[in-house]
XYZ file of C-alpha atoms in Angstrom:
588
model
C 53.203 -6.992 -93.557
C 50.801 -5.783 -90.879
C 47.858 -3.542 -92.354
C 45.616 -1.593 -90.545
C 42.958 -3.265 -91.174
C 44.493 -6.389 -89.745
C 45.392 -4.352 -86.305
C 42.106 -2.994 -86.359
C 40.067 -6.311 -86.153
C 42.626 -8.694 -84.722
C 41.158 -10.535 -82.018
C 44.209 -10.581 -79.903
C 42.414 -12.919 -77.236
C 44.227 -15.541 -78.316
C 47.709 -15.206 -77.909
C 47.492 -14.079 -74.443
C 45.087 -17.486 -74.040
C 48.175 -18.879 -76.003
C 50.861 -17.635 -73.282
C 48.465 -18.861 -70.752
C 48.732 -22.539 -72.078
C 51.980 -22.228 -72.467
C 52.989 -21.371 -68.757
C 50.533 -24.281 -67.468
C 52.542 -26.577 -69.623
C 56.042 -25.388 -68.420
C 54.759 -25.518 -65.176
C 53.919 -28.791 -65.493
C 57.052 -29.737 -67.034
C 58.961 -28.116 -64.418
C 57.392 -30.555 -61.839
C 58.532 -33.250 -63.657
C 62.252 -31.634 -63.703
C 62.098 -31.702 -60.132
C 60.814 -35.072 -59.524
C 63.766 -35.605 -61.868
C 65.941 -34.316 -59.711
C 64.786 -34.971 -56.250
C 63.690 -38.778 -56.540
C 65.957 -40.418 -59.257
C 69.083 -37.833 -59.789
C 69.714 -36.775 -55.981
C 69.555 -40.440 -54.849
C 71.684 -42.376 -57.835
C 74.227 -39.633 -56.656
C 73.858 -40.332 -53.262
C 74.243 -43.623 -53.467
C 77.098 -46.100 -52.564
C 77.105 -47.262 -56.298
C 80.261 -46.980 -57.995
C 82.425 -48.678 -60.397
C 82.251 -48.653 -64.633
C 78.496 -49.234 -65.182
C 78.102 -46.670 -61.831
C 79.811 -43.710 -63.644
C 78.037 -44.569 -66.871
C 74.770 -44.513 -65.460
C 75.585 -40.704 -63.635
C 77.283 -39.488 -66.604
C 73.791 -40.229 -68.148
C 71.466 -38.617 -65.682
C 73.579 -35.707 -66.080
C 73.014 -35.527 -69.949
C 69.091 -35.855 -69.168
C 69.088 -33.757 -66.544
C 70.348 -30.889 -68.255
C 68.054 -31.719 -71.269
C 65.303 -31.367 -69.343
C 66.296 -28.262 -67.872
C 67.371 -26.784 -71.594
C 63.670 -27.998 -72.418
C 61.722 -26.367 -69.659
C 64.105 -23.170 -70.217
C 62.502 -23.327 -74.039
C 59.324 -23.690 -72.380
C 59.287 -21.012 -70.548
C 60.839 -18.357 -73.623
C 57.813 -19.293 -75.411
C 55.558 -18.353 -73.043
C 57.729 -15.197 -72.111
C 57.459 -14.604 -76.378
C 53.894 -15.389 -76.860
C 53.336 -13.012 -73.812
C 55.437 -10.011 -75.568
C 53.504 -10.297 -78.497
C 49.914 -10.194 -76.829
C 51.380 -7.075 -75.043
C 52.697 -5.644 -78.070
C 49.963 -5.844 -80.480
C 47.306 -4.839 -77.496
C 49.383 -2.018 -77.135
C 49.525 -0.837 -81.118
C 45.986 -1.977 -81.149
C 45.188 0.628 -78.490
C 46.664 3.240 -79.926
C 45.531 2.823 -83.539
C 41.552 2.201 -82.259
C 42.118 5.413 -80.308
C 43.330 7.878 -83.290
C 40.475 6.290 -85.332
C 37.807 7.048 -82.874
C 39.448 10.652 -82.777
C 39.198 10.814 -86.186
C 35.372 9.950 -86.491
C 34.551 12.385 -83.626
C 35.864 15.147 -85.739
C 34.260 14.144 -88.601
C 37.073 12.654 -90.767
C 37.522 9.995 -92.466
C 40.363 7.020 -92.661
C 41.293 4.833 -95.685
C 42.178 1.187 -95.186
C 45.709 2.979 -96.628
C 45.674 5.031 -93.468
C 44.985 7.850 -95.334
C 43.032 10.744 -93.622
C 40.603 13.167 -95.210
C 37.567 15.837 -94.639
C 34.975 17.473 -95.950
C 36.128 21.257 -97.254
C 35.804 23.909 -95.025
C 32.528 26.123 -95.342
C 32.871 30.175 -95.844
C 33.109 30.637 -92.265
C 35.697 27.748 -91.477
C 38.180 29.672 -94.168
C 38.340 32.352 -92.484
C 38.045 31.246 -89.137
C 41.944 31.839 -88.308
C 41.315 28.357 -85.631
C 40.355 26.566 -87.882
C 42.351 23.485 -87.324
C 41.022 20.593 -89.266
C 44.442 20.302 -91.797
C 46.590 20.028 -88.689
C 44.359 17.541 -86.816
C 44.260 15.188 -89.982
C 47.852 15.114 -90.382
C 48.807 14.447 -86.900
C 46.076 11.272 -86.569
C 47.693 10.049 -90.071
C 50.464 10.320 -87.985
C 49.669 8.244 -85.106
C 47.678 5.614 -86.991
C 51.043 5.176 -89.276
C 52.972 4.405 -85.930
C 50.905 2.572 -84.320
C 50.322 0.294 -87.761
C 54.294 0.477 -88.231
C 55.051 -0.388 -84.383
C 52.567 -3.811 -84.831
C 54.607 -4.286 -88.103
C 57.764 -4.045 -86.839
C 57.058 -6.240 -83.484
C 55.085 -8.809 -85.674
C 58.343 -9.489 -87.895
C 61.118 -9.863 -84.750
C 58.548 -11.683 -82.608
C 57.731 -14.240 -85.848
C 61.900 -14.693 -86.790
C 62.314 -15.361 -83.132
C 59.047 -18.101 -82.623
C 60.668 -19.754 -85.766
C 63.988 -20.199 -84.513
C 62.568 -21.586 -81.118
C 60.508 -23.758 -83.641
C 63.094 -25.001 -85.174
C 65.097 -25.762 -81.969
C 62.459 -28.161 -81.208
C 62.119 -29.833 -84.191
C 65.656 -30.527 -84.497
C 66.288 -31.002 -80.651
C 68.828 -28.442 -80.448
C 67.249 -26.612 -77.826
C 67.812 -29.267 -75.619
C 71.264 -27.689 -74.915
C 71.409 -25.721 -71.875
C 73.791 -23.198 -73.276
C 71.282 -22.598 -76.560
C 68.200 -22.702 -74.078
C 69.775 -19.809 -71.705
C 70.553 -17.803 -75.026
C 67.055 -18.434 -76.574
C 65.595 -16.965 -73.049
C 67.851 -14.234 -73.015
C 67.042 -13.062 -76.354
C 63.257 -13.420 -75.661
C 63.870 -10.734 -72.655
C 65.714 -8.402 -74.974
C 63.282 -8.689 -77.224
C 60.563 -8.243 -75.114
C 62.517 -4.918 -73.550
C 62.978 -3.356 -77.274
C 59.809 -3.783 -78.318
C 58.142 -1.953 -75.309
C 60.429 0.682 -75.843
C 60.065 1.107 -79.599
C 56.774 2.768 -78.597
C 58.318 4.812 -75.746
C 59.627 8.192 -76.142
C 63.401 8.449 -76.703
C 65.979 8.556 -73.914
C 66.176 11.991 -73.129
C 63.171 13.042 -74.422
C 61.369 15.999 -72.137
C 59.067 15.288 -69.599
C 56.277 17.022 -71.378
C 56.316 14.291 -74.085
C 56.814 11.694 -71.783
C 53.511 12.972 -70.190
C 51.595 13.379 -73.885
C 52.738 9.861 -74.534
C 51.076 8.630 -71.477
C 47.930 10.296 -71.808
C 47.453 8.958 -75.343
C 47.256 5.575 -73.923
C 44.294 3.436 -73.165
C 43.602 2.723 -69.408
C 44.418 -0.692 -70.383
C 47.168 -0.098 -72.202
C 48.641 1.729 -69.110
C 47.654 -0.838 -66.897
C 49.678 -3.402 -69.245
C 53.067 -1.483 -69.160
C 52.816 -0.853 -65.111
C 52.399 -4.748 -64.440
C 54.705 -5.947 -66.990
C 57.599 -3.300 -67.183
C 57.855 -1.222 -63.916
C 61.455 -0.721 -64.096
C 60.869 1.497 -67.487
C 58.262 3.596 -66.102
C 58.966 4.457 -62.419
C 62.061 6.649 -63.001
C 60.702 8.035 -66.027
C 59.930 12.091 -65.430
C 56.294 12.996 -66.553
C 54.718 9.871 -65.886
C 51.811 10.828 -63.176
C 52.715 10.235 -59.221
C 49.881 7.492 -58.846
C 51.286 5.619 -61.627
C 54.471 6.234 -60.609
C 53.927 4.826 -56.821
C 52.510 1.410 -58.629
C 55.433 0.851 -60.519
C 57.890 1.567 -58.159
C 56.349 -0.340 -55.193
C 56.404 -3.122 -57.864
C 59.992 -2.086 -58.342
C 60.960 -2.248 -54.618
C 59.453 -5.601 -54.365
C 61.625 -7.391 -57.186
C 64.983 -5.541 -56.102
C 64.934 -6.474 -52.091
C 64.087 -10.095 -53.590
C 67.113 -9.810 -56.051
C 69.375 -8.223 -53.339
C 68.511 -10.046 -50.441
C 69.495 -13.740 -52.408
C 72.731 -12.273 -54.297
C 75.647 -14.694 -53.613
C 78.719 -13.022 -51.742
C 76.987 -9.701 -51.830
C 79.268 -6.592 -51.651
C 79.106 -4.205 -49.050
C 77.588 -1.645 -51.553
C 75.311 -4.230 -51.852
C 74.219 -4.620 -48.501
C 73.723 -0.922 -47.820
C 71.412 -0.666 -51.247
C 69.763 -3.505 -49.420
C 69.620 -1.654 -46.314
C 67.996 1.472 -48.018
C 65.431 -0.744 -49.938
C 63.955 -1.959 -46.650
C 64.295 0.900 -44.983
C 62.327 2.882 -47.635
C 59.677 -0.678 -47.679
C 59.220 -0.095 -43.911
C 58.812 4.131 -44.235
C 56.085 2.945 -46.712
C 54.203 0.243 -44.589
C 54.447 2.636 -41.344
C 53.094 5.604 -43.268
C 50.142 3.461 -44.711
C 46.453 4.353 -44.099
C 48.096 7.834 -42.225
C 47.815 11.555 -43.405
C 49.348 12.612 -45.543
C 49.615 9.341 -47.852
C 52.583 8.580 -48.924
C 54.230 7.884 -52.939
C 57.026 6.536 -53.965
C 58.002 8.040 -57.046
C 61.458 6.532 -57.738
C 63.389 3.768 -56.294
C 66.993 1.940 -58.339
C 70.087 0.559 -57.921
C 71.612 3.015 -59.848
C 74.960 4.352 -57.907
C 74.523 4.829 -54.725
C 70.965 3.857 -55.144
C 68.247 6.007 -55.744
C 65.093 6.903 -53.827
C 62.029 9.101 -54.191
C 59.505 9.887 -51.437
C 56.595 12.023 -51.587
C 54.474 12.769 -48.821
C 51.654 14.621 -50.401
C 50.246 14.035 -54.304
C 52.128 16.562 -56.057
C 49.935 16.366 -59.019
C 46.827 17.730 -57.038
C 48.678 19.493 -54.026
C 48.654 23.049 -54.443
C 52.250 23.903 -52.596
C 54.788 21.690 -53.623
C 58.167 20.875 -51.881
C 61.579 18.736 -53.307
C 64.281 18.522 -50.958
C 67.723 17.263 -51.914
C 69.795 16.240 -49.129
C 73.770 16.418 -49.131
C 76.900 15.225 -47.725
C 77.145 11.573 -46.103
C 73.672 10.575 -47.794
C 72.850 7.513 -47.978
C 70.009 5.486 -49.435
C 68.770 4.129 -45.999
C 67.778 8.035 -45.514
C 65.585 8.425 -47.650
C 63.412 5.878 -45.428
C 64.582 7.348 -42.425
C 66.253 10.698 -41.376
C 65.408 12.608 -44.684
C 61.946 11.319 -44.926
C 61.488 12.405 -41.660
C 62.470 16.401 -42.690
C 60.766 15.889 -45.538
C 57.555 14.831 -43.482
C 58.134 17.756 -41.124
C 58.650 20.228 -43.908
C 54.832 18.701 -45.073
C 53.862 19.395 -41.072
C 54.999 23.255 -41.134
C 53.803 23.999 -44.389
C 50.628 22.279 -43.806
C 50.297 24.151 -40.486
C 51.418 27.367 -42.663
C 48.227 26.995 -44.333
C 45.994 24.225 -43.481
C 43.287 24.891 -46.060
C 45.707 24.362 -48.898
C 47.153 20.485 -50.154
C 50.569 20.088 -49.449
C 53.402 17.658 -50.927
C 56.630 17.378 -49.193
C 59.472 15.182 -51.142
C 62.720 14.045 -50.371
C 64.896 13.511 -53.841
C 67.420 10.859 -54.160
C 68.356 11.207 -57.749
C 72.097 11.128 -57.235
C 75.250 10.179 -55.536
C 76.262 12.778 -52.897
C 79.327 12.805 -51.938
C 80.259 11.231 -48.251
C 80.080 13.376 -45.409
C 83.339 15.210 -43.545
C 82.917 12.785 -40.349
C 83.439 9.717 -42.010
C 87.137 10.398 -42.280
C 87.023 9.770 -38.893
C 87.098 5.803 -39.846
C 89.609 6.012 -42.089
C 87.404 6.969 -45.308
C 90.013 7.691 -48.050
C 87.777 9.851 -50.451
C 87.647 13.052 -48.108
C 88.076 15.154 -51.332
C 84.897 14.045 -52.974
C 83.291 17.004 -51.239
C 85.391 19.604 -52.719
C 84.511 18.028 -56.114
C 81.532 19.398 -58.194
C 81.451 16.672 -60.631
C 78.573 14.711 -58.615
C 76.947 17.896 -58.204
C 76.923 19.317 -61.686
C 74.983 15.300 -62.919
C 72.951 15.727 -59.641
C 71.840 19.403 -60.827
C 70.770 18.045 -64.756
C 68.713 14.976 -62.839
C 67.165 17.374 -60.626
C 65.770 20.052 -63.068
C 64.504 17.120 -65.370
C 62.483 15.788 -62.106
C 61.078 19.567 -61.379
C 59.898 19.529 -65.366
C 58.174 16.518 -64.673
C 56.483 18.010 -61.765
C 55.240 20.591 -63.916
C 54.124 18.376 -66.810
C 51.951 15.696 -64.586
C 50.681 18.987 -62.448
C 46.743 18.658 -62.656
C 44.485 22.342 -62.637
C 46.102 25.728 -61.541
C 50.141 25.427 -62.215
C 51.250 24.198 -58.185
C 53.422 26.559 -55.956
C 57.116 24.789 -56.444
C 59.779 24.981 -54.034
C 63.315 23.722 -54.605
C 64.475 23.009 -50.826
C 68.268 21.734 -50.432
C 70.837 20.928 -47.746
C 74.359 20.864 -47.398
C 75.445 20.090 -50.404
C 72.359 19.361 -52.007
C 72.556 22.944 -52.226
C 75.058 22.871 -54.396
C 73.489 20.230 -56.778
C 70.076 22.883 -56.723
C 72.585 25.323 -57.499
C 73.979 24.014 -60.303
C 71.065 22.741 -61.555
C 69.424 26.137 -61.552
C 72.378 27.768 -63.320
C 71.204 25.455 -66.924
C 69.419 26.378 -69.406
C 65.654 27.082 -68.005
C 66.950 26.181 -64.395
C 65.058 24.133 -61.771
C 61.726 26.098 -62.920
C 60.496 26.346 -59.235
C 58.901 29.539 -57.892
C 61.088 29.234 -55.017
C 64.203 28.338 -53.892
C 65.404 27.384 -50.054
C 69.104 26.634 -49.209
C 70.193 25.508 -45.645
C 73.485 24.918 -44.519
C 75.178 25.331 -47.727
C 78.885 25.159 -48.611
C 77.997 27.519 -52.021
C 76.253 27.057 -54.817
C 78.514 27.873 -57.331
C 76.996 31.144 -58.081
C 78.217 34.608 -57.500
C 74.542 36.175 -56.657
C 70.831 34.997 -56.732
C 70.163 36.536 -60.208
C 72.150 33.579 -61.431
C 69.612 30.778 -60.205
C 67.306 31.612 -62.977
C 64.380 33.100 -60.765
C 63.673 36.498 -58.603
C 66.646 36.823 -56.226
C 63.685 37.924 -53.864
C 62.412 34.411 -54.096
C 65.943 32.801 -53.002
C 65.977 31.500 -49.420
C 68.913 30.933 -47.552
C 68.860 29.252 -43.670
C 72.450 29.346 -42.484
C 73.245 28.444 -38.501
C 76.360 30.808 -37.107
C 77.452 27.205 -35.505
C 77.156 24.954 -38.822
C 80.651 24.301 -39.472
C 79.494 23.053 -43.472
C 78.047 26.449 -44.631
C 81.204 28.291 -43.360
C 84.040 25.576 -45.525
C 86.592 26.978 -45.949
C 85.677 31.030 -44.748
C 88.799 33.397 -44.585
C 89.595 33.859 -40.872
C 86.526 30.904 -39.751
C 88.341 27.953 -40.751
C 90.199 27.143 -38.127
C 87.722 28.336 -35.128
C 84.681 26.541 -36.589
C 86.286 23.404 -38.135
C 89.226 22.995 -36.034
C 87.182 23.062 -33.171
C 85.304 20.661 -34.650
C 87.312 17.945 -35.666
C 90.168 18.711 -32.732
C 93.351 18.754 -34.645
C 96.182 16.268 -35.686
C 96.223 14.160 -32.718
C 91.997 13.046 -34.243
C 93.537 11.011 -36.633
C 92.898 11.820 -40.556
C 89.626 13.701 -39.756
C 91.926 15.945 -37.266
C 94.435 16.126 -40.450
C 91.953 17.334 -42.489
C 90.648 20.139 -40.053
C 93.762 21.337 -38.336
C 96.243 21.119 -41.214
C 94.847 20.491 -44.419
C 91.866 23.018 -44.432
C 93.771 25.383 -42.287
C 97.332 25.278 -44.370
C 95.892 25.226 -48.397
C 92.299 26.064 -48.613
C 92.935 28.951 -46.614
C 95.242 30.130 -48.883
C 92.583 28.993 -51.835
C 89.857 31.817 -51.100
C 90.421 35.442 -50.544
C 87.573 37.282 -48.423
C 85.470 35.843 -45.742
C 82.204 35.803 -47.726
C 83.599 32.984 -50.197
C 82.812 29.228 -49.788
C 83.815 26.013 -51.036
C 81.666 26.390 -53.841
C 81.869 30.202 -54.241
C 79.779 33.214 -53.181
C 78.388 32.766 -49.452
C 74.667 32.192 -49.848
C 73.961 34.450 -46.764
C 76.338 37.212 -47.345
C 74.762 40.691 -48.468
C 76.668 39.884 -51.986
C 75.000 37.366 -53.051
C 71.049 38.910 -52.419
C 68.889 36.300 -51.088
C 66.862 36.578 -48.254
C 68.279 35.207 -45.042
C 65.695 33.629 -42.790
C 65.869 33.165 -38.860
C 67.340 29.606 -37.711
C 68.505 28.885 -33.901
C 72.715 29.352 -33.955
C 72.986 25.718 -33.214
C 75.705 24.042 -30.726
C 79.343 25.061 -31.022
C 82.114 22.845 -32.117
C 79.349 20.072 -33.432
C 78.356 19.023 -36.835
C 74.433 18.436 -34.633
C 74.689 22.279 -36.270
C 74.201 21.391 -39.476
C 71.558 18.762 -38.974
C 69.010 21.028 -36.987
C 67.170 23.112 -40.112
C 64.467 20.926 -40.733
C 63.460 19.684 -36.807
C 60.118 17.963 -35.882
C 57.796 21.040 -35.448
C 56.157 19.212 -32.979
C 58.548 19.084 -30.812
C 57.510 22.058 -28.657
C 60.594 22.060 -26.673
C 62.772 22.503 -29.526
C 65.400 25.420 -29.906
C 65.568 24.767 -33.784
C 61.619 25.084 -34.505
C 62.451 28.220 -35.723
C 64.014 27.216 -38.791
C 61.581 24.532 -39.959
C 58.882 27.167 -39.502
C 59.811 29.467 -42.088
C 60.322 26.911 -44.283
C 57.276 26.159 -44.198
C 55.791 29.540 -44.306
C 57.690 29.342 -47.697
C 56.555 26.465 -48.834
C 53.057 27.774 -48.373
C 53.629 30.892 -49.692
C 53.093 32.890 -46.748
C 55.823 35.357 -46.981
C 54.942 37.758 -44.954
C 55.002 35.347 -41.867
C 58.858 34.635 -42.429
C 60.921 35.528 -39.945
C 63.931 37.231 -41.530
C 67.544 38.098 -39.865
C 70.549 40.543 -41.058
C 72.666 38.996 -44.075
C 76.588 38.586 -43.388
């Protein structure tokens, strides 16, 4: 059993010195393996020799051929172990050296037991009602426990573990390729665990998250970003610059997995596609204002993407925008980053004196957009569905917390910005318990949010935002009496094919019959009717008949010549929190 003493003045030098060794040697094996392979194997195969003593003789290079590969795959798990628990025990050592130095600079004292103790509190301390001491003592007994019990626990899986592989050696039953892949899959599960033993739970709130990772050495954070990105870069309340390392790490591994995956699907290929894309957003942004962090890339879904333009731990206004139908990942390194970029450009321009982050939030699977029915796409009632939404919503306010818990100085300006319906995942999300916690809230082109009025969004209706074009066909689904004028015109009726269904019969025939007045939506209450009590700021009407409508509100502000600058300024007067500048128009 691991003591504290024995954490305290392990010199854990060696093992990663021992790992080290370890990979030179099956390195040097696996040079032989391929000499193997390439000089004897390859040509006895590729020979001309056949008959009895022939097939004996290949039949026997097979057999040491795969031994050799079981025996490098050994090699290599006990390097991969010996480098777990180096990691592991640096880790618990960290912690444990860190409580104790906490300890002495309050003037308390540890036992070899772990026990903690002080001196008793003079007249003034007892009835000094902050007087803390008690408190402090029991939470370092705390810490030192699990950080003694963590070292414990990893030193009695990783020892069971090196025995087996021991053993396997001994007795040469390692040399079986089957066993070997086993014995290296079990090192990488182990390995996995026993990082997250020390983690926070699943689930657990940003704001421990955060706590966790400030308790941690430099070192020890260091340790975790090189060796296990994928746990850290989608993990809410870990800081953006840490963040950005892990995930570019992240990005690196999964366009090397995805670009050599046999018979890759075409879900594949577009995850692909969005990897690079969000790779090249990051390479042409580099060394440019503002700098660029990627807090979130995965292959979860869809895929999953988060780009910040802007720190939003030091940036004073902060902006996440959630973009909607027909989303895919590829966006998020190309169309979306560019709104979110221009919403950084009009807020910065807003107020130039003030640091600015701009975000675009991939955190879920919208559903596909209303024009791909137009080749045949068979799910067109994915966007009357709120399932995607609602999980979209819970993501979403988690992210916002985490924004909140890695803020650094004066609490930032936070502005929940969403499209189509992303608005309806904001929505949602601000409907839970504690809601999406921004100070703001800015909804363009929305098809409802699911809420009857602003006071439902868990904020100051008077801080509810809502940018809808007369022309965008999306923020007017399915309108009593609109319906067929905005979206028939649009798609053109039966003889378009099942996009034309959709519009000219579908829509027109049943939803139209769903919904009673004209100031309900697809997802309820129209976000800029005089019912629901937001503020309805000025955007250009947008071209008839043309879904371009609904793709205008967030439009290069430097493009002078621009009818639609109108709408990305006042988002960004928003964003900056320059409400007076806003440029408001009547609500329906």
């Amino acid at each position: 059993m691991v003591t504290l003493a024995q954490l305290r003045d392990a010199d854990l030098s060696s093992l990663a010195g021992a790992a080290g060794a370890y990979d030179t040697l099956a390195g040097a094996f696996g040079k032989h393996v391929q000499a193997m392979d390439t000089e004897v194997t390859k040509h006895v195969f590729n020979s001309q020799w056949v008959g009895t003593a022939a097939g004996a003789a290949n039949a026997s290079l097979q057999r040491t051929s795969g031994r050799l590969d079981a025996a490098h795959t050994e090699m290599s798990a006990v390097s991969g172990l010996l480098r777990e628990a180096s990691e592991s025990f640096q880790l618990a050592q960290s912690k444990l050296k860190e409580a104790l130095q906490e300890a002495q600079g309050a003037g308390l004292t540890v036992a070899e037991d772990g026990t903690v103790s002080w001196p008793a509190p003079s007249q003034a301390e007892r009835h000094d009602p902050g007087y803390d001491t008690p408190q402090r003592a029991r939470a370092l007994a705390e810490r030192i426990s699990h950080a003694v019990t963590e070292a414990d626990g990893a030193d009695q899986k990783i020892a069971k573990l090196l025995d087996d592989l021991t053993a396997r050696a001994r007795t040469g039953t390692g040399l079986d390729l089957t066993q070997a892949g086993a014995d290296r899959k079990a090192v990488d599960e182990l390995g996995t665990g026993l990082t997250a033993a020390g983690w926070p739970p699943a689930g657990a709130a940003p704001t421990e998250v955060n706590s966790w990772w400030k308790g941690l050495t430099p070192d020890g954070q260091q340790r975790l970003l090189q060796t296990h990105p994928d746990l850290l870069g989608l993990r809410d309340g870990i800081p953006a610059t840490a963040r950005d390392q892990a995930n570019r790490l992240n990005l690196a591994h999964l366009i090397d997995t995805y670009e050599h995956k046999p018979n890759p699907s075409d879900d594949d290929k577009q995850k692909l596609d969005g990897f690079r894309a969000i790779r090249d957003k990051l390479n042409v942004q580099n060394g440019k204002q503002p700098p660029a962090f990627l807090l979130g890339v995965g292959e979860q879904g869809q895929g999953r993407g988060i780009l910040s333009f802007g720190d939003p731990d030091t940036a004073k206004n902060v902006s996440a925008y959630v973009p909607g139908l027909g989303t895919t990942l590829s966006a998020v390194g190309g169309k979306d980053a560019d709104r979110a970029l221009n919403v950084w450009t009009a807020a910065h321009n807003a107020d130039p004196t003030s640091a600015t982050a701009s975000m675009v939030w991939l955190g879920y699977d919208p559903p596909p957009g209303l024009e791909k029915l137009a080749d045949g796409d068979t799910r067109p009632l994915d966007v009357m569905d709120t399932d995607r939404a609602a999980k979209g919503g819970a993501a979403y306010d988690t992210f916002m917390a985490g924004l909140r818990a890695t803020h650094e100085g004066t609490p930032a300006h936070l502005v929940a910005l969403a499209h189509s319906y992303g608005s309806t995942t904001v929505g949602l999300g601000a409907q839970r318990p504690g809601g999406t916690g921004a100070d703001d809230i800015i909804l363009v082109g929305s098809p409802g949010t699911g809420a009857a009025n602003a006071s439902q969004l868990h904020i100051d209706p008077h801080h509810v935002w809502v940018g809808d074009a007369e022309n965008d066909p999306v923020s007017h689904l399915p309108s009593k009496g609109r319906v067929s004028n905005d979206l028939g015109g649009v798609l053109g009726g039966a003889s378009a094919g099942p996009l034309g269904m959709l519009g000219g019969g579908y829509i027109a025939d049943k939803v139209y019959d769903w919904f009673g007045p004209d100031n309900q939506l697809w997802f309820g209450q129209d976000p800029a009717g005089e019912e629901f009590g937001a503020n309805r700021f000025k955007v250009a009407d947008g071209a008839e008949n043309s879904f371009q409508s609904h793709s205008d509100y967030m439009t290069d502000p430097g493009e002078k010549d621009s009818k639609t600058l109108e709408s990305v300024n006042n988002i960004g007067q928003i964003v900056a929190g320059r409400y007076d500048n806003v440029k408001t128009q009547g609500q329906r």
